[in-house]
Amino acid sequence: MNQEQLRHFIEVSQFGSFQQVADKHLMSQRAISKQMKDLEAELDVPLFIRGTNSINLTAAGRYFQKQAQLILNNMSMAQYQVKQFHGDGNCKLTVGYFSTYDAILLRDCIKALSKKKFDIVVEEKSIEHLLSDLMLDSIDCAIITDIPNSLIAFEDLGLKDYVIFEGEELIGIAEELVEPNQETFPLAWLQKYPILYTSHEESTFLQEMFMAHLKDYSEFMTLSRIATHEQRQLLVSTGQAIGFYPPKELVTLSQVKNEGIAYLPLETRSQYETFRLVTKADFSSPLFEEMLNYFKTIDLSY
């Protein structure tokens, strides 16, 4: 099977017609029909129920429709990543990230390095997946959010970390719930509202990170994972929950005008977040050194 054959199969399954797909691609109906018969022969299973005026998928066809789309998506990504190799065979840098705020740091770095005609491939995954991908050499480096006294034993995992940014963690709460001139978030309020963190994958790392300094409050707090940043912002801005956020420098860059959220440091107990650039201990790349130098020299206070 080939990409054209798979694309035509998906289109036939959507249109329910060989003729419509043939017309779309300026081909004969017979040519499309032969492609589908060849595909069925290769898979050794019927994919279609051929009626007088309609084409429907068999159970196997419905299953293969999903798999065909995955195959095409994977082939497209593979083609893209193959193009990320230089002519001398040295791969360009593959960088993983996890959160919206990691992406903000990475975005400006990529913009700066692209001026030097460097190319960087990015992948979004949970922190747990980023660590496993680093150890398996699936990615070259990753930006990982952590606390100053790291929760991760990087050295034991064969990894090396470089601190690229650090600042005070904030609590986000609807502006309407904040008192006039209030500058900090009372610890007692942690018991009043559900506390949200964002992770597109099942992950407890951010929850563990937040709890690291608040263990004595753990039994009174309710922490919940939200899949998207936008959903969390909606719930926090409407007073249905609160959330914990990175330092103000990064929050400011992600804010939407008039979003209705106040970002406050915790009362009497400061918490800090550390953003680390992590790679294999033995990894070496001129492009990685350029990235590291970028983070060493820029002012991340914006």
CSV table of C-alpha atoms in Angstrom, one decimal:
chain,number,residue,atom,x,y,z
A,1,MET,CA,0.0,0.0,0.0
A,2,ASN,CA,1.1,3.6,-0.5
A,3,GLN,CA,0.1,7.1,0.6
A,4,GLU,CA,-2.1,7.8,-2.4
A,5,GLN,CA,-4.0,4.5,-1.9
A,6,LEU,CA,-4.6,5.3,1.8
A,7,ARG,CA,-5.8,8.8,1.1
A,8,HIS,CA,-8.2,7.5,-1.6
A,9,PHE,CA,-9.5,4.9,0.8
A,10,ILE,CA,-10.2,7.5,3.4
A,11,GLU,CA,-12.0,9.7,0.9
A,12,VAL,CA,-14.1,6.8,-0.4
A,13,SER,CA,-15.1,6.0,3.1
A,14,GLN,CA,-16.1,9.6,3.6
A,15,PHE,CA,-17.9,10.1,0.3
A,16,GLY,CA,-19.4,6.6,0.0
A,17,SER,CA,-18.6,6.7,-3.7
A,18,PHE,CA,-15.7,5.6,-5.9
A,19,GLN,CA,-17.0,8.0,-8.6
A,20,GLN,CA,-16.8,11.1,-6.4
A,21,VAL,CA,-13.2,10.4,-5.4
A,22,ALA,CA,-12.3,9.7,-9.1
A,23,ASP,CA,-13.8,13.0,-10.2
A,24,LYS,CA,-12.0,14.9,-7.4
A,25,HIS,CA,-8.6,13.6,-8.6
A,26,LEU,CA,-9.4,13.5,-12.4
A,27,MET,CA,-9.1,9.8,-12.5
A,28,SER,CA,-11.4,7.1,-13.8
A,29,GLN,CA,-13.8,5.3,-11.5
A,30,ARG,CA,-12.2,2.0,-12.6
A,31,ALA,CA,-8.8,3.2,-11.4
A,32,ILE,CA,-10.1,4.1,-7.9
A,33,SER,CA,-12.0,0.8,-7.8
A,34,LYS,CA,-8.9,-1.2,-8.7
A,35,GLN,CA,-6.9,0.7,-6.0
A,36,MET,CA,-9.4,-0.4,-3.4
A,37,LYS,CA,-9.5,-4.0,-4.6
A,38,ASP,CA,-5.7,-4.1,-4.5
A,39,LEU,CA,-5.8,-2.8,-0.9
A,40,GLU,CA,-8.4,-5.4,0.1
A,41,ALA,CA,-6.3,-8.1,-1.5
A,42,GLU,CA,-3.1,-6.9,0.3
A,43,LEU,CA,-4.9,-6.9,3.7
A,44,ASP,CA,-6.8,-10.1,2.8
A,45,VAL,CA,-10.1,-8.7,4.2
A,46,PRO,CA,-13.1,-7.0,2.6
A,47,LEU,CA,-13.2,-3.3,3.5
A,48,PHE,CA,-16.4,-2.3,1.7
A,49,ILE,CA,-20.0,-3.4,1.3
A,50,ARG,CA,-20.6,-2.5,-2.4
A,51,GLY,CA,-24.3,-1.6,-3.0
A,52,THR,CA,-26.0,-0.5,-6.2
A,53,ASN,CA,-25.9,3.2,-5.3
A,54,SER,CA,-23.6,3.4,-2.3
A,55,ILE,CA,-20.4,2.1,-0.8
A,56,ASN,CA,-20.3,1.3,3.0
A,57,LEU,CA,-17.5,0.2,5.2
A,58,THR,CA,-17.4,-3.3,6.8
A,59,ALA,CA,-16.4,-3.6,10.4
A,60,ALA,CA,-12.9,-4.2,9.3
A,61,GLY,CA,-13.1,-1.2,7.0
A,62,ARG,CA,-14.2,1.1,9.9
A,63,TYR,CA,-11.3,-0.1,12.0
A,64,PHE,CA,-8.9,0.4,9.1
A,65,GLN,CA,-10.2,3.9,8.4
A,66,LYS,CA,-8.8,5.0,11.8
A,67,GLN,CA,-5.6,3.2,11.3
A,68,ALA,CA,-5.1,4.6,7.8
A,69,GLN,CA,-5.4,8.1,9.1
A,70,LEU,CA,-2.8,7.3,11.9
A,71,ILE,CA,-0.5,5.8,9.3
A,72,LEU,CA,-0.7,8.9,7.1
A,73,ASN,CA,-0.2,11.2,10.1
A,74,ASN,CA,2.9,9.2,11.2
A,75,MET,CA,4.3,9.2,7.6
A,76,SER,CA,3.8,12.9,7.4
A,77,MET,CA,5.6,13.5,10.7
A,78,ALA,CA,8.4,11.1,9.6
A,79,GLN,CA,8.8,13.0,6.4
A,80,TYR,CA,9.0,16.2,8.2
A,81,GLN,CA,11.6,14.9,10.7
A,82,VAL,CA,13.7,13.4,8.0
A,83,LYS,CA,14.0,16.8,6.5
A,84,GLN,CA,15.4,18.0,9.8
A,85,PHE,CA,18.7,16.3,9.0
A,86,HIS,CA,21.6,18.4,7.6
A,87,GLY,CA,23.3,17.3,4.5
A,88,ASP,CA,26.2,16.0,6.5
A,89,GLY,CA,23.9,13.7,8.4
A,90,ASN,CA,23.9,15.6,11.7
A,91,CYS,CA,20.4,15.9,13.2
A,92,LYS,CA,19.0,19.2,14.1
A,93,LEU,CA,17.9,19.6,17.7
A,94,THR,CA,14.7,17.9,19.0
A,95,VAL,CA,13.4,19.7,22.1
A,96,GLY,CA,10.6,18.6,24.4
A,97,TYR,CA,8.4,20.8,26.5
A,98,PHE,CA,5.4,20.4,28.8
A,99,SER,CA,3.5,23.6,29.7
A,100,THR,CA,2.3,26.8,28.1
A,101,TYR,CA,5.1,28.5,30.1
A,102,ASP,CA,7.8,26.2,28.9
A,103,ALA,CA,6.6,27.0,25.4
A,104,ILE,CA,7.0,30.8,26.0
A,105,LEU,CA,10.6,30.3,27.0
A,106,LEU,CA,11.2,28.0,24.0
A,107,ARG,CA,9.4,30.3,21.5
A,108,ASP,CA,11.7,33.2,21.9
A,109,CYS,CA,14.8,30.9,21.9
A,110,ILE,CA,13.7,29.4,18.6
A,111,LYS,CA,13.1,32.8,17.1
A,112,ALA,CA,16.6,33.9,18.1
A,113,LEU,CA,18.3,30.8,16.8
A,114,SER,CA,16.3,30.7,13.6
A,115,LYS,CA,18.0,33.9,12.5
A,116,LYS,CA,21.2,31.8,12.4
A,117,LYS,CA,19.4,29.3,10.2
A,118,PHE,CA,19.2,26.7,12.9
A,119,ASP,CA,16.2,24.4,13.0
A,120,ILE,CA,14.6,23.0,16.1
A,121,VAL,CA,11.9,20.3,16.2
A,122,VAL,CA,9.6,20.6,19.2
A,123,GLU,CA,7.5,17.9,21.0
A,124,GLU,CA,4.9,18.5,23.7
A,125,LYS,CA,4.7,15.7,26.3
A,126,SER,CA,4.2,15.2,30.1
A,127,ILE,CA,7.2,15.6,32.3
A,128,GLU,CA,7.3,11.9,32.9
A,129,HIS,CA,7.4,11.2,29.1
A,130,LEU,CA,10.0,13.8,28.6
A,131,LEU,CA,12.3,12.2,31.1
A,132,SER,CA,11.8,8.7,29.5
A,133,ASP,CA,12.3,10.1,26.0
A,134,LEU,CA,15.6,11.8,27.1
A,135,MET,CA,16.9,8.5,28.6
A,136,LEU,CA,15.9,6.6,25.4
A,137,ASP,CA,17.5,9.3,23.2
A,138,SER,CA,14.1,10.0,21.5
A,139,ILE,CA,14.7,13.7,22.1
A,140,ASP,CA,17.9,15.7,22.6
A,141,CYS,CA,16.8,18.0,25.4
A,142,ALA,CA,13.8,19.3,27.3
A,143,ILE,CA,12.6,22.2,29.3
A,144,ILE,CA,11.3,20.9,32.6
A,145,THR,CA,9.5,22.8,35.4
A,146,ASP,CA,10.7,21.9,38.8
A,147,ILE,CA,11.4,23.3,42.3
A,148,PRO,CA,14.8,24.7,43.5
A,149,ASN,CA,15.6,21.5,45.4
A,150,SER,CA,14.7,19.3,42.5
A,151,LEU,CA,12.2,16.5,42.8
A,152,ILE,CA,14.1,14.6,40.1
A,153,ALA,CA,17.4,12.9,40.7
A,154,PHE,CA,18.8,13.9,37.3
A,155,GLU,CA,22.3,12.5,37.9
A,156,ASP,CA,20.9,9.1,38.8
A,157,LEU,CA,19.0,9.0,35.5
A,158,GLY,CA,22.1,9.8,33.5
A,159,LEU,CA,20.8,13.4,32.8
A,160,LYS,CA,22.3,16.8,33.3
A,161,ASP,CA,20.2,19.9,34.1
A,162,TYR,CA,20.9,23.6,33.6
A,163,VAL,CA,18.8,26.2,35.4
A,164,ILE,CA,17.5,28.7,32.8
A,165,PHE,CA,14.9,30.6,34.9
A,166,GLU,CA,13.6,30.8,38.4
A,167,GLY,CA,11.0,32.8,40.2
A,168,GLU,CA,8.2,32.9,42.8
A,169,GLU,CA,5.2,30.7,42.2
A,170,LEU,CA,1.8,32.5,42.2
A,171,ILE,CA,-1.8,31.7,43.0
A,172,GLY,CA,-4.4,32.8,40.5
A,173,ILE,CA,-7.8,33.8,41.7
A,174,ALA,CA,-10.8,35.7,40.3
A,175,GLU,CA,-10.2,39.4,40.7
A,176,GLU,CA,-13.7,39.8,42.2
A,177,LEU,CA,-12.8,37.5,45.1
A,178,VAL,CA,-9.7,39.6,46.1
A,179,GLU,CA,-9.9,42.4,48.7
A,180,PRO,CA,-8.9,46.0,47.7
A,181,ASN,CA,-5.1,46.4,48.0
A,182,GLN,CA,-4.6,42.7,48.7
A,183,GLU,CA,-1.1,41.8,47.8
A,184,THR,CA,-0.8,38.1,49.0
A,185,PHE,CA,-2.8,35.0,48.9
A,186,PRO,CA,-3.8,33.8,52.4
A,187,LEU,CA,-2.8,30.2,53.2
A,188,ALA,CA,-6.2,29.6,54.7
A,189,TRP,CA,-7.8,30.2,51.4
A,190,LEU,CA,-6.2,27.1,50.0
A,191,GLN,CA,-8.9,25.2,51.7
A,192,LYS,CA,-11.8,27.3,50.3
A,193,TYR,CA,-11.4,26.5,46.6
A,194,PRO,CA,-10.5,23.6,44.3
A,195,ILE,CA,-6.9,24.1,43.1
A,196,LEU,CA,-6.3,23.4,39.4
A,197,TYR,CA,-3.2,22.6,37.5
A,198,THR,CA,-2.9,22.0,33.7
A,199,SER,CA,-1.6,18.8,32.1
A,200,HIS,CA,-2.7,17.5,28.7
A,201,GLU,CA,-1.6,14.0,29.8
A,202,GLU,CA,-2.3,12.1,33.0
A,203,SER,CA,0.5,13.3,35.2
A,204,THR,CA,0.9,14.0,38.9
A,205,PHE,CA,4.3,15.8,38.7
A,206,LEU,CA,2.9,19.3,39.0
A,207,GLN,CA,0.7,18.3,41.9
A,208,GLU,CA,3.7,16.8,43.7
A,209,MET,CA,5.7,19.9,42.9
A,210,PHE,CA,3.1,22.2,44.4
A,211,MET,CA,2.7,20.1,47.5
A,212,ALA,CA,6.4,19.9,48.2
A,213,HIS,CA,6.3,23.0,50.4
A,214,LEU,CA,2.8,22.6,51.6
A,215,LYS,CA,2.8,19.1,53.0
A,216,ASP,CA,1.2,20.2,56.3
A,217,TYR,CA,-1.8,21.5,54.2
A,218,SER,CA,-2.2,18.5,52.0
A,219,GLU,CA,-5.1,17.0,53.8
A,220,PHE,CA,-7.1,20.2,53.5
A,221,MET,CA,-6.5,20.9,49.8
A,222,THR,CA,-8.3,19.6,46.8
A,223,LEU,CA,-6.0,19.5,43.7
A,224,SER,CA,-7.4,18.6,40.3
A,225,ARG,CA,-5.9,18.2,36.8
A,226,ILE,CA,-7.4,20.2,33.9
A,227,ALA,CA,-6.5,19.2,30.4
A,228,THR,CA,-6.1,22.7,28.8
A,229,HIS,CA,-4.8,26.1,29.8
A,230,GLU,CA,-7.9,27.8,28.4
A,231,GLN,CA,-10.3,25.6,30.5
A,232,ARG,CA,-8.3,26.4,33.7
A,233,GLN,CA,-8.4,30.1,32.9
A,234,LEU,CA,-12.1,30.0,32.4
A,235,LEU,CA,-12.8,28.3,35.7
A,236,VAL,CA,-10.4,30.5,37.7
A,237,SER,CA,-11.6,33.8,36.2
A,238,THR,CA,-15.2,32.9,37.0
A,239,GLY,CA,-14.4,32.1,40.6
A,240,GLN,CA,-15.1,28.4,40.4
A,241,ALA,CA,-11.5,27.5,41.4
A,242,ILE,CA,-8.0,28.8,41.9
A,243,GLY,CA,-4.8,27.7,40.2
A,244,PHE,CA,-1.1,27.7,40.8
A,245,TYR,CA,1.0,29.5,38.2
A,246,PRO,CA,4.7,30.2,37.4
A,247,PRO,CA,6.5,33.5,38.1
A,248,LYS,CA,4.9,36.8,37.0
A,249,GLU,CA,7.3,37.3,34.1
A,250,LEU,CA,5.9,34.3,32.3
A,251,VAL,CA,2.3,34.8,33.4
A,252,THR,CA,2.4,38.3,32.0
A,253,LEU,CA,3.4,37.0,28.5
A,254,SER,CA,0.5,34.5,28.5
A,255,GLN,CA,-2.2,36.8,29.8
A,256,VAL,CA,-5.3,37.7,27.8
A,257,LYS,CA,-6.5,41.3,28.1
A,258,ASN,CA,-9.1,41.7,30.8
A,259,GLU,CA,-9.0,38.0,31.7
A,260,GLY,CA,-10.2,38.8,35.3
A,261,ILE,CA,-7.5,36.9,37.2
A,262,ALA,CA,-5.3,38.3,40.0
A,263,TYR,CA,-2.0,36.5,40.5
A,264,LEU,CA,-0.7,36.7,44.1
A,265,PRO,CA,2.3,35.1,46.0
A,266,LEU,CA,1.4,32.9,48.9
A,267,GLU,CA,1.2,34.7,52.3
A,268,THR,CA,4.2,34.1,54.6
A,269,ARG,CA,5.4,31.1,52.6
A,270,SER,CA,7.1,31.8,49.3
A,271,GLN,CA,7.3,29.0,46.8
A,272,TYR,CA,9.6,29.1,43.8
A,273,GLU,CA,9.6,27.4,40.4
A,274,THR,CA,12.7,26.5,38.5
A,275,PHE,CA,12.8,26.0,34.8
A,276,ARG,CA,15.6,23.6,33.7
A,277,LEU,CA,17.1,22.7,30.4
A,278,VAL,CA,17.8,19.0,30.6
A,279,THR,CA,19.7,16.6,28.4
A,280,LYS,CA,21.7,13.4,28.5
A,281,ALA,CA,24.9,13.8,30.6
A,282,ASP,CA,27.0,12.7,27.6
A,283,PHE,CA,25.0,14.7,24.9
A,284,SER,CA,27.0,17.1,22.8
A,285,SER,CA,25.8,19.4,20.1
A,286,PRO,CA,26.8,22.8,18.8
A,287,LEU,CA,23.2,23.8,18.5
A,288,PHE,CA,22.5,22.7,22.1
A,289,GLU,CA,25.4,24.9,23.2
A,290,GLU,CA,23.9,27.8,21.3
A,291,MET,CA,20.5,27.3,23.0
A,292,LEU,CA,22.2,27.1,26.4
A,293,ASN,CA,24.2,30.3,25.7
A,294,TYR,CA,21.0,32.0,24.7
A,295,PHE,CA,19.4,31.3,28.0
A,296,LYS,CA,22.5,32.4,29.9
A,297,THR,CA,22.7,35.8,28.2
A,298,ILE,CA,19.1,37.0,27.8
A,299,ASP,CA,17.1,38.9,30.5
A,300,LEU,CA,14.1,36.7,31.3
A,301,SER,CA,12.5,39.4,33.3
A,302,TYR,CA,11.2,40.8,30.1
